PDB file of C-alpha atoms in Angstrom:
ATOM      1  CA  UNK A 492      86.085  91.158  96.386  1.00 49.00           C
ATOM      2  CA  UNK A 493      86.045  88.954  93.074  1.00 58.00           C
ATOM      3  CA  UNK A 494      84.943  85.242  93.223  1.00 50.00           C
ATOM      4  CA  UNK A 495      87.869  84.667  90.955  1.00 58.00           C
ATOM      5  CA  UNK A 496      90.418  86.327  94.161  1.00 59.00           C
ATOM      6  CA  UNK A 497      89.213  83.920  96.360  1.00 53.00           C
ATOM      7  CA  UNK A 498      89.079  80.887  94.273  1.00 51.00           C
ATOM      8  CA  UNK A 499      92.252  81.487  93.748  1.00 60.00           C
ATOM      9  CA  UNK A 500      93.744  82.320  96.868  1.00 60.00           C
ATOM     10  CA  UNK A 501      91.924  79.005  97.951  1.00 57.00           C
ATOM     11  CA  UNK A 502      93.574  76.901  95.762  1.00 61.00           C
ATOM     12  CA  UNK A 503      96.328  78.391  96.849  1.00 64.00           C
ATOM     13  CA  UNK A 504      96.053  77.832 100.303  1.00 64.00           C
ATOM     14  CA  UNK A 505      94.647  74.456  99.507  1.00 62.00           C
ATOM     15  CA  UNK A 506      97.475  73.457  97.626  1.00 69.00           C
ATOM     16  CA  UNK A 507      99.921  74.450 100.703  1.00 64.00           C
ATOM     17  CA  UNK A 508      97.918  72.129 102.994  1.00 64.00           C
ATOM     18  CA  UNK A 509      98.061  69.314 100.216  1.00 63.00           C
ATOM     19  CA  UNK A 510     101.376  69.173  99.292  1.00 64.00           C
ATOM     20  CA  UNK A 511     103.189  65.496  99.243  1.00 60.00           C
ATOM     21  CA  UNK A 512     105.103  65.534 102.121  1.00 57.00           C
ATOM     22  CA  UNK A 513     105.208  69.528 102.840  1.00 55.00           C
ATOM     23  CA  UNK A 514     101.601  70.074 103.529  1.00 59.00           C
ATOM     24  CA  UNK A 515      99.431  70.115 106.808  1.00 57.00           C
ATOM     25  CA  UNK A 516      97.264  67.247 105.544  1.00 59.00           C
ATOM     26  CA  UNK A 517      99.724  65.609 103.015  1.00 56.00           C
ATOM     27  CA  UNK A 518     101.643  63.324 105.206  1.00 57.00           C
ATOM     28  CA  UNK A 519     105.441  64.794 106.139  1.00 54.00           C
ATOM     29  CA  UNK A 520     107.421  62.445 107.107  1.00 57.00           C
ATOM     30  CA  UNK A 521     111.049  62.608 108.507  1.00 59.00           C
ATOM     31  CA  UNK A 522     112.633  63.414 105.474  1.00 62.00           C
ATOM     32  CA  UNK A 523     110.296  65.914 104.639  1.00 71.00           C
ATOM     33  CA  UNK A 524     109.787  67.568 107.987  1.00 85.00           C
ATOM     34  CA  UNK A 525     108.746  71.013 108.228  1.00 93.00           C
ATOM     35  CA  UNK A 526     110.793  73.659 108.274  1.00 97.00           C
ATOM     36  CA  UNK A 527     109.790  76.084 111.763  1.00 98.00           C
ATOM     37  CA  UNK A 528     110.150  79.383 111.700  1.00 98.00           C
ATOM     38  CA  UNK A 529     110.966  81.790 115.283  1.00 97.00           C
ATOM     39  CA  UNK A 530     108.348  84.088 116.056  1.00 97.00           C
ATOM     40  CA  UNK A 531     110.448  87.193 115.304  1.00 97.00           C
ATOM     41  CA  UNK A 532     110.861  86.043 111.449  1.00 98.00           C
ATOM     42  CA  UNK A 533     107.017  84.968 111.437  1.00 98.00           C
ATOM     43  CA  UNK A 534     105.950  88.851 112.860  1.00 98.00           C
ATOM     44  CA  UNK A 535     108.730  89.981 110.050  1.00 98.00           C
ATOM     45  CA  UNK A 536     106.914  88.079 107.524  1.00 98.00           C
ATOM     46  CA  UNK A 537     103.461  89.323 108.448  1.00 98.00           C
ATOM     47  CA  UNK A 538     104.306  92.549 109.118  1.00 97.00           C
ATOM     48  CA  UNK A 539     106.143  92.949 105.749  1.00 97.00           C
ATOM     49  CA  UNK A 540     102.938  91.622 103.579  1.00 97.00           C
ATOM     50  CA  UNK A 541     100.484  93.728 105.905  1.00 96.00           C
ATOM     51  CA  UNK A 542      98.825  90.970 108.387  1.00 97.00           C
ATOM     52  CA  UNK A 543      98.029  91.811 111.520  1.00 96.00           C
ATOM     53  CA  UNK A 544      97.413  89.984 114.476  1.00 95.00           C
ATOM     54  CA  UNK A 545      96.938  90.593 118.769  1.00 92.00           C
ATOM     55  CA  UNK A 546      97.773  88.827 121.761  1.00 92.00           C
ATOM     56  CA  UNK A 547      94.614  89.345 124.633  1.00 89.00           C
ATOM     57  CA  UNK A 548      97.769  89.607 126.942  1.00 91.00           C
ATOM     58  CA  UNK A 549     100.106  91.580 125.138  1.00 94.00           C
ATOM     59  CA  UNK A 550     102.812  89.359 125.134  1.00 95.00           C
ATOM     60  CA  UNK A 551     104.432  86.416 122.777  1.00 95.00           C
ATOM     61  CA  UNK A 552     105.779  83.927 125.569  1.00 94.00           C
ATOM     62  CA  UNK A 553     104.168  80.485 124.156  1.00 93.00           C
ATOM     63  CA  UNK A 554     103.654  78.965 127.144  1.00 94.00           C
ATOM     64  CA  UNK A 555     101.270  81.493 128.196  1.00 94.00           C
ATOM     65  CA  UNK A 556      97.858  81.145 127.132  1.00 91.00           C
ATOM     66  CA  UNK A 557      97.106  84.189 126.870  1.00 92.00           C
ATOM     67  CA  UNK A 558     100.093  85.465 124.840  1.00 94.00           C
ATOM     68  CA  UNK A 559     100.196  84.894 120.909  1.00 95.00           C
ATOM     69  CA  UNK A 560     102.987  83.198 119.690  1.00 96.00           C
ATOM     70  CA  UNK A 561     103.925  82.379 116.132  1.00 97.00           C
ATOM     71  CA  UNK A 562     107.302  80.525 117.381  1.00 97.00           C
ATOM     72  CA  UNK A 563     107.703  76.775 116.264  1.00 96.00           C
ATOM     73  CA  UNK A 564     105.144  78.016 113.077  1.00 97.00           C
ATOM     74  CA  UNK A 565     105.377  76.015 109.735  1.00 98.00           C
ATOM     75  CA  UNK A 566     107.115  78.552 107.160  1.00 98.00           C
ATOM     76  CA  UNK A 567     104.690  76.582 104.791  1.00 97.00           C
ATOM     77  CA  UNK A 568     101.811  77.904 107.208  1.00 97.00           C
ATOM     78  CA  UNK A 569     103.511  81.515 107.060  1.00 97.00           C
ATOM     79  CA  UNK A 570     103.650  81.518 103.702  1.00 98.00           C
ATOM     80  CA  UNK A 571     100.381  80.771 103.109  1.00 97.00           C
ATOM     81  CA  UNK A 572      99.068  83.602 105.127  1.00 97.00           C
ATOM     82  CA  UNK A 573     100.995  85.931 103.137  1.00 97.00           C
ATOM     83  CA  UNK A 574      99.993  84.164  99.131  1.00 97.00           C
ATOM     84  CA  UNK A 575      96.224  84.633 100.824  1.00 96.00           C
ATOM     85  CA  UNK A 576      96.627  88.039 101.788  1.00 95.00           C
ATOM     86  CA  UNK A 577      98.051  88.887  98.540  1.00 95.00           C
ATOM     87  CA  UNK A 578      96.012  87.002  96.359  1.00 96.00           C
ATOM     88  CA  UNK A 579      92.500  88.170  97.994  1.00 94.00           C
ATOM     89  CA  UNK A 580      93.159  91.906  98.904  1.00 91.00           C
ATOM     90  CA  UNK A 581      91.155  90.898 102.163  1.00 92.00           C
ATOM     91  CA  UNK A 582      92.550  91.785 105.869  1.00 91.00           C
ATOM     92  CA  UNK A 583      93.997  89.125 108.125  1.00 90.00           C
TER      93      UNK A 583
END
């Protein structure tokens, strides 16, 4: 993989988690709130850019620990995924 790939699927990424009242670390506030997504349109999203994930127990129920769910997911967060996936050629 190039250094220039990642670089820029990090500043990618980084700029997701920055962003004025979108990002993780950039301080939403009510107005700005983040927009969840269900887990069926998260899987949809992954599945359609080539991500793949697994649950230990085979299941998506969020309130069991050992299921993997994407529901109540930032789209931001999504979206990311899929602009680093792109951008770096790399699996996730």
């Amino acid at each position: 993989m190039k250094l220039r790939s990642v670089l820029t699927a990090l500043t990618l990424v980084l700029g997701a988690l920055l962003a004025p009242g979108v990002g993780v670390l950039g301080g939403a506030t009510a107005a700005h709130a983040a927009t969840k997504i269900s887990h069926a349109t998260a899987t949809s999203m992954f599945r359609a850019s080539g991500i793949t994930w697994s649950s230990s127990g085979g299941c998506s129920d969020r309130s069991n620990a050992t299921c993997t769910s994407f529901d109540q997911l930032n789209l931001a967060t999504a979206q990311g995924a899929q602009t680093l996936k792109s951008a770096s050629g790399c699996a996730l």
